[in-house]
Short mmCIF file of C-alpha atoms and ligand atoms in Angstrom, two decimals:
data_model
loop_
_atom_site.label_atom_id
_atom_site.label_comp_id
_atom_site.label_asym_id
_atom_site.label_seq_id
_atom_site.Cartn_x
_atom_site.Cartn_y
_atom_site.Cartn_z
CA MET A 1430 -45.57 -8.08 -55.90
CA GLY A 1431 -44.28 -7.86 -52.36
CA SER A 1432 -45.60 -9.76 -49.33
CA ILE A 1433 -48.84 -7.95 -47.85
CA GLU A 1434 -47.18 -5.59 -45.77
CA GLU A 1435 -45.01 -4.55 -48.31
CA ASN A 1436 -47.96 -3.90 -50.68
CA ALA A 1437 -49.85 -2.21 -47.90
CA ARG A 1438 -47.10 0.15 -47.12
CA GLU A 1439 -46.75 0.88 -51.27
CA VAL A 1440 -50.61 1.25 -51.75
CA LEU A 1441 -50.64 3.58 -48.76
CA LYS A 1442 -48.04 5.94 -50.20
CA ASN A 1443 -49.51 6.01 -53.57
CA VAL A 1444 -52.68 6.93 -52.07
CA GLU A 1445 -51.04 9.56 -49.84
CA ARG A 1446 -49.21 11.21 -53.03
CA ALA A 1447 -52.65 10.92 -55.17
CA ALA A 1448 -54.33 12.36 -52.12
CA ILE A 1449 -51.68 15.30 -52.05
CA LYS A 1450 -51.90 15.97 -55.65
CA SER A 1451 -55.54 16.91 -54.97
CA GLY A 1452 -55.10 19.08 -51.88
CA ARG A 1453 -56.07 16.39 -49.47
CA THR A 1454 -54.54 13.93 -47.26
CA LEU A 1455 -54.07 10.22 -46.51
CA SER A 1456 -56.36 10.53 -43.56
CA ASP A 1457 -58.77 12.07 -46.12
CA ILE A 1458 -59.42 8.77 -48.16
CA THR A 1459 -60.63 5.37 -46.81
CA VAL A 1460 -59.02 2.48 -48.30
CA ILE A 1461 -60.90 -0.57 -48.29
CA GLY A 1462 -58.93 -4.02 -48.45
CA VAL A 1463 -61.36 -5.96 -50.80
CA THR A 1464 -60.92 -9.96 -49.78
CA LYS A 1465 -62.87 -11.68 -52.18
CA THR A 1466 -61.13 -14.98 -52.46
CA GLN A 1467 -58.60 -14.15 -49.83
CA SER A 1468 -58.04 -16.25 -46.77
CA VAL A 1469 -59.00 -14.84 -43.28
CA SER A 1470 -55.29 -15.01 -42.20
CA ASP A 1471 -54.30 -12.95 -44.99
CA MET A 1472 -57.27 -10.66 -44.38
CA GLU A 1473 -55.62 -10.65 -40.44
CA ARG A 1474 -52.24 -9.76 -41.93
CA LEU A 1475 -53.54 -6.93 -43.91
CA PHE A 1476 -55.70 -5.70 -41.23
CA ASP A 1477 -52.65 -5.60 -38.76
CA CYS A 1478 -51.33 -3.37 -41.63
CA GLY A 1479 -53.79 -0.50 -41.08
CA ILE A 1480 -56.27 -1.47 -43.20
CA THR A 1481 -58.77 -1.78 -41.18
CA SER A 1482 -61.96 -1.60 -43.75
CA PHE A 1483 -62.55 -4.57 -45.97
CA GLY A 1484 -64.79 -5.46 -48.94
CA GLU A 1485 -66.66 -8.34 -49.80
CA ASN A 1486 -68.80 -9.02 -53.16
CA LYS A 1487 -70.55 -12.16 -52.13
CA VAL A 1488 -73.09 -12.77 -49.26
CA GLN A 1489 -71.85 -16.31 -48.32
CA GLU A 1490 -68.36 -15.40 -48.47
CA PHE A 1491 -68.60 -12.55 -46.39
CA MET A 1492 -71.01 -14.49 -43.94
CA ASP A 1493 -67.94 -17.21 -43.65
CA LYS A 1494 -65.26 -14.80 -43.03
CA TYR A 1495 -67.17 -12.43 -40.78
CA GLY A 1496 -67.91 -15.41 -38.54
CA GLU A 1497 -64.28 -16.29 -38.36
CA VAL A 1498 -62.00 -13.25 -38.71
CA LYS A 1499 -60.34 -12.45 -35.31
CA ARG A 1500 -60.22 -8.71 -36.02
CA ASN A 1501 -63.11 -6.31 -35.99
CA PRO A 1502 -63.10 -4.94 -39.57
CA HIS A 1503 -65.49 -2.18 -40.86
CA TRP A 1504 -67.35 -4.11 -43.22
CA HIS A 1505 -68.60 -3.47 -46.80
CA LEU A 1506 -70.88 -5.15 -49.02
CA ILE A 1507 -69.35 -3.74 -52.49
CA GLY A 1508 -70.71 -6.40 -54.96
CA HIS A 1509 -74.50 -7.38 -56.24
CA LEU A 1510 -76.56 -7.96 -53.77
CA GLN A 1511 -80.18 -10.06 -54.21
CA THR A 1512 -83.04 -8.83 -52.45
CA ASN A 1513 -83.29 -12.22 -50.76
CA LYS A 1514 -80.20 -11.88 -49.07
CA VAL A 1515 -80.44 -8.69 -47.68
CA LYS A 1516 -81.47 -10.06 -44.31
CA TYR A 1517 -78.43 -12.02 -43.69
CA ILE A 1518 -76.15 -8.67 -43.89
CA ILE A 1519 -78.24 -5.92 -42.56
CA ASP A 1520 -76.89 -5.44 -39.31
CA LYS A 1521 -73.35 -6.69 -40.09
CA VAL A 1522 -72.13 -4.21 -42.80
CA GLU A 1523 -71.42 -0.72 -41.95
CA LEU A 1524 -71.94 0.45 -45.76
CA ILE A 1525 -73.68 -1.21 -48.56
CA GLN A 1526 -72.04 -0.05 -51.52
CA SER A 1527 -73.93 -1.28 -54.66
CA VAL A 1528 -77.61 -0.08 -54.07
CA GLU A 1529 -79.05 0.34 -57.73
CA SER A 1530 -82.39 -0.89 -57.73
CA LEU A 1531 -85.77 0.58 -55.62
CA SER A 1532 -86.81 -2.80 -55.24
CA LEU A 1533 -83.47 -3.52 -53.28
CA ALA A 1534 -83.47 -0.27 -51.71
CA GLU A 1535 -87.33 -0.77 -50.67
CA GLU A 1536 -85.75 -4.31 -48.80
CA ILE A 1537 -82.75 -2.69 -47.18
CA ASN A 1538 -85.24 0.04 -45.81
CA LYS A 1539 -87.75 -2.77 -44.73
CA ARG A 1540 -84.96 -5.28 -42.89
CA ALA A 1541 -83.25 -2.11 -41.13
CA GLN A 1542 -86.79 -1.23 -39.90
CA LYS A 1543 -87.01 -4.41 -38.56
CA ALA A 1544 -83.80 -4.73 -36.96
CA GLY A 1545 -84.03 -1.06 -35.61
CA ILE A 1546 -81.25 0.32 -37.67
CA ILE A 1547 -80.77 3.07 -40.14
CA SER A 1548 -78.91 1.30 -43.06
CA ASN A 1549 -75.86 3.49 -44.90
CA VAL A 1550 -75.70 3.13 -48.69
CA LEU A 1551 -74.14 4.14 -52.13
CA ILE A 1552 -75.66 4.41 -55.22
CA GLU A 1553 -73.74 2.30 -57.72
CA VAL A 1554 -73.27 4.28 -60.84
CA ASN A 1555 -72.67 2.09 -64.37
CA ILE A 1556 -70.46 4.83 -65.25
CA GLY A 1557 -68.79 3.39 -68.31
CA ASP A 1558 -72.08 2.18 -69.80
CA GLU A 1559 -71.01 -1.65 -69.66
CA SER A 1560 -73.86 -3.84 -70.62
CA SER A 1561 -71.94 -6.27 -68.53
CA LYS A 1562 -71.81 -4.17 -65.22
CA PHE A 1563 -74.61 -3.66 -62.53
CA GLY A 1564 -75.50 -0.22 -61.69
CA ILE A 1565 -78.13 2.92 -62.73
CA GLN A 1566 -76.94 5.28 -65.56
CA PRO A 1567 -75.57 8.51 -64.61
CA GLU A 1568 -78.23 10.47 -66.46
CA THR A 1569 -80.87 8.77 -63.96
CA ALA A 1570 -78.67 9.17 -60.74
CA VAL A 1571 -80.53 12.54 -59.20
CA GLN A 1572 -83.78 11.32 -59.60
CA PHE A 1573 -82.76 7.74 -58.06
CA ALA A 1574 -81.34 9.58 -55.20
CA LYS A 1575 -84.21 11.63 -54.95
CA ASP A 1576 -86.43 8.21 -54.96
CA LEU A 1577 -84.35 7.24 -51.69
CA GLU A 1578 -85.60 9.82 -50.05
CA LYS A 1579 -88.75 8.44 -49.03
CA TYR A 1580 -86.84 5.46 -47.21
CA SER A 1581 -86.66 6.39 -43.42
CA ASN A 1582 -84.53 3.82 -42.56
CA ILE A 1583 -81.70 4.20 -45.17
CA CYS A 1584 -79.33 6.79 -45.13
CA LEU A 1585 -77.53 7.58 -48.58
CA LYS A 1586 -73.92 8.40 -47.79
CA GLY A 1587 -73.05 8.97 -51.77
CA LEU A 1588 -71.85 6.84 -54.99
CA MET A 1589 -69.64 3.71 -56.01
CA CYS A 1590 -68.65 2.89 -59.35
CA VAL A 1591 -66.87 -0.01 -61.08
CA ALA A 1592 -64.82 1.81 -64.12
CA PRO A 1593 -64.07 -0.41 -67.16
CA PHE A 1594 -60.88 -2.55 -67.27
CA VAL A 1595 -58.18 -0.38 -68.88
CA GLU A 1596 -54.50 -0.91 -69.63
CA ASN A 1597 -54.03 2.84 -69.00
CA SER A 1598 -55.58 4.44 -66.12
CA GLU A 1599 -55.56 7.56 -67.61
CA ASN A 1600 -58.33 6.16 -69.81
CA ASN A 1601 -60.65 6.18 -66.95
CA ARG A 1602 -59.94 9.84 -66.28
CA GLU A 1603 -63.03 11.17 -67.92
CA LEU A 1604 -65.36 9.08 -66.32
CA PHE A 1605 -63.98 9.62 -62.80
CA ARG A 1606 -64.40 13.07 -63.45
CA LYS A 1607 -68.30 12.50 -64.95
CA MET A 1608 -68.74 10.77 -61.42
CA ARG A 1609 -67.85 13.62 -59.53
CA HIS A 1610 -70.12 15.61 -61.86
CA VAL A 1611 -73.03 13.31 -60.64
CA PHE A 1612 -71.79 13.64 -57.07
CA VAL A 1613 -71.68 17.48 -57.01
CA ASP A 1614 -75.58 17.20 -58.89
CA ILE A 1615 -76.85 14.90 -56.33
CA LYS A 1616 -75.52 17.26 -53.73
CA LYS A 1617 -77.07 20.12 -54.89
CA GLU A 1618 -80.49 18.82 -55.62
CA ILE A 1619 -81.23 16.51 -52.46
CA ASN A 1620 -82.45 18.71 -49.69
CA ASP A 1621 -81.21 16.67 -46.62
CA ASN A 1622 -77.51 16.26 -47.92
CA ASP A 1623 -75.02 16.67 -45.01
CA ASN A 1624 -74.74 12.94 -45.17
CA ILE A 1625 -73.59 12.62 -48.81
CA SER A 1626 -69.86 12.59 -48.41
CA ILE A 1627 -68.22 9.61 -50.06
CA LEU A 1628 -67.62 9.09 -53.61
CA SER A 1629 -66.34 5.24 -53.66
CA MET A 1630 -64.45 5.04 -56.93
CA GLY A 1631 -60.90 3.51 -57.80
CA MET A 1632 -59.51 -0.14 -57.92
CA THR A 1633 -56.09 -1.23 -57.97
CA ASN A 1634 -55.52 -0.40 -61.98
CA ASP A 1635 -56.91 3.09 -61.26
CA TYR A 1636 -57.19 4.47 -57.95
CA GLU A 1637 -54.43 7.10 -58.27
CA VAL A 1638 -56.46 8.90 -60.72
CA ALA A 1639 -59.70 8.24 -59.21
CA ILE A 1640 -58.56 10.05 -56.13
CA GLU A 1641 -56.70 12.89 -58.08
CA GLU A 1642 -60.35 13.31 -59.68
CA GLY A 1643 -62.08 13.73 -56.37
CA SER A 1644 -62.35 9.80 -54.93
CA ASN A 1645 -62.55 9.66 -50.98
CA MET A 1646 -62.79 5.81 -50.82
CA VAL A 1647 -60.71 3.44 -53.11
CA ARG A 1648 -61.21 -0.54 -53.14
CA VAL A 1649 -57.96 -2.46 -53.63
CA GLY A 1650 -57.51 -6.27 -53.99
CA THR A 1651 -55.10 -7.12 -56.44
CA GLY A 1652 -52.83 -4.39 -55.15
CA PHE A 1653 -52.56 -5.95 -51.76
CA PHE A 1654 -52.96 -9.53 -52.14
CA GLY A 1655 -51.57 -10.20 -55.80
CA GLU A 1656 -53.74 -12.02 -58.22
CA ARG A 1657 -57.18 -13.91 -57.18
CA ASN A 1658 -57.23 -17.31 -57.61
CA TYR A 1659 -60.70 -18.12 -58.00
CA ARG A 1660 -60.58 -21.79 -58.75
CA THR A 1661 -59.05 -22.54 -55.21
CA GLY A 1662 -60.32 -19.34 -53.50
CA LEU A 1663 -62.07 -20.47 -50.45
C1 LIG B 570 -62.99 -7.10 -56.60
C2 LIG B 570 -63.52 -6.02 -56.89
C3 LIG B 570 -62.72 -4.61 -56.27
C4 LIG B 570 -61.17 -5.07 -56.36
O1 LIG B 570 -60.50 -5.16 -57.56
P1 LIG B 570 -58.92 -5.33 -57.75
O2 LIG B 570 -58.78 -4.85 -59.02
O3 LIG B 570 -58.33 -6.55 -57.09
O4 LIG B 570 -58.41 -4.08 -57.08
C5 LIG B 570 -63.33 -3.48 -56.38
N1 LIG B 570 -64.84 -3.12 -56.24
C6 LIG B 570 -65.45 -3.95 -56.46
C7 LIG B 570 -66.82 -3.92 -56.62
C8 LIG B 570 -64.76 -5.52 -56.86
O5 LIG B 570 -65.38 -6.42 -56.92
#
C-alpha cells in the first residue's frame, strides 16, 4: 500500500480501466470513499484527491465526523440503519444505501416529511444469500420496490449489495450479473422509473469486476486507507 494520494490515483486508474472495458468512462462511476474507522484528517486528504463522496456505516461515527470535517463531502449512509436513528441523519446524508425493510422505509418517509425533504434511497439486496448480511432477497426485490412507491417522501434511486468476501473477485462475477438483472427487472416494473439509475456494488476486493458487470457506484475503504484498525479506530 502506498500513501492515500498514491492509492487514490491507483484506484481511479483501475476504475477508469474497468469503466472503459464496459463501454463507459471514469465520470460514469461514482467512487465512494468508505471512511469508517479512519481519522478526519485522512478523510480530508482523500477529499483533496478528488474523492468527494464518503460512506459511513455507523450513525454515531458519521455524526462525529460530519461535525468535524473541514470539507463539504457528499455523505452516504451505507450500513445497517436502526429506525430509531433515522432522525439524526435524515437531513444530512444524500443517499441512504441500506434500506431493507418496510418499517425502516416507513420511518425514513415520516422523518423526511417532517424535515420537508425527499430522501434518496437504495434497496440493499442480500445477493449472496448470506445469513450474516442484511438486505432483502433478490427474488423479492421487485415487489419491495413497488411497495416503496407509496412513500411520497422517498425517492428510490437503485440498488446496493455487499457481495460475499472472496479471494478471487471473479467468483463474484455471477452475483454482480444477477444484481444487474434485478436492477433491469425493477426498472421494467416500476412506472415512475426515471430516478432509478444507481447500481452500487463493488468494494476494494472486487470493484473492477463489479464495474465490468454494470456497477456505477463503488464503495472503497481499504483500497484507499489500508487495513482498518478497529481496536484503536476512533
Ligand atoms: C466497509 C464497507 C465497504 C468498504 O470495504 P473495503 O473492503 O474496505 O473496501 C463498502 N461497503 C460497505 C457497506 C461497508 O461496510
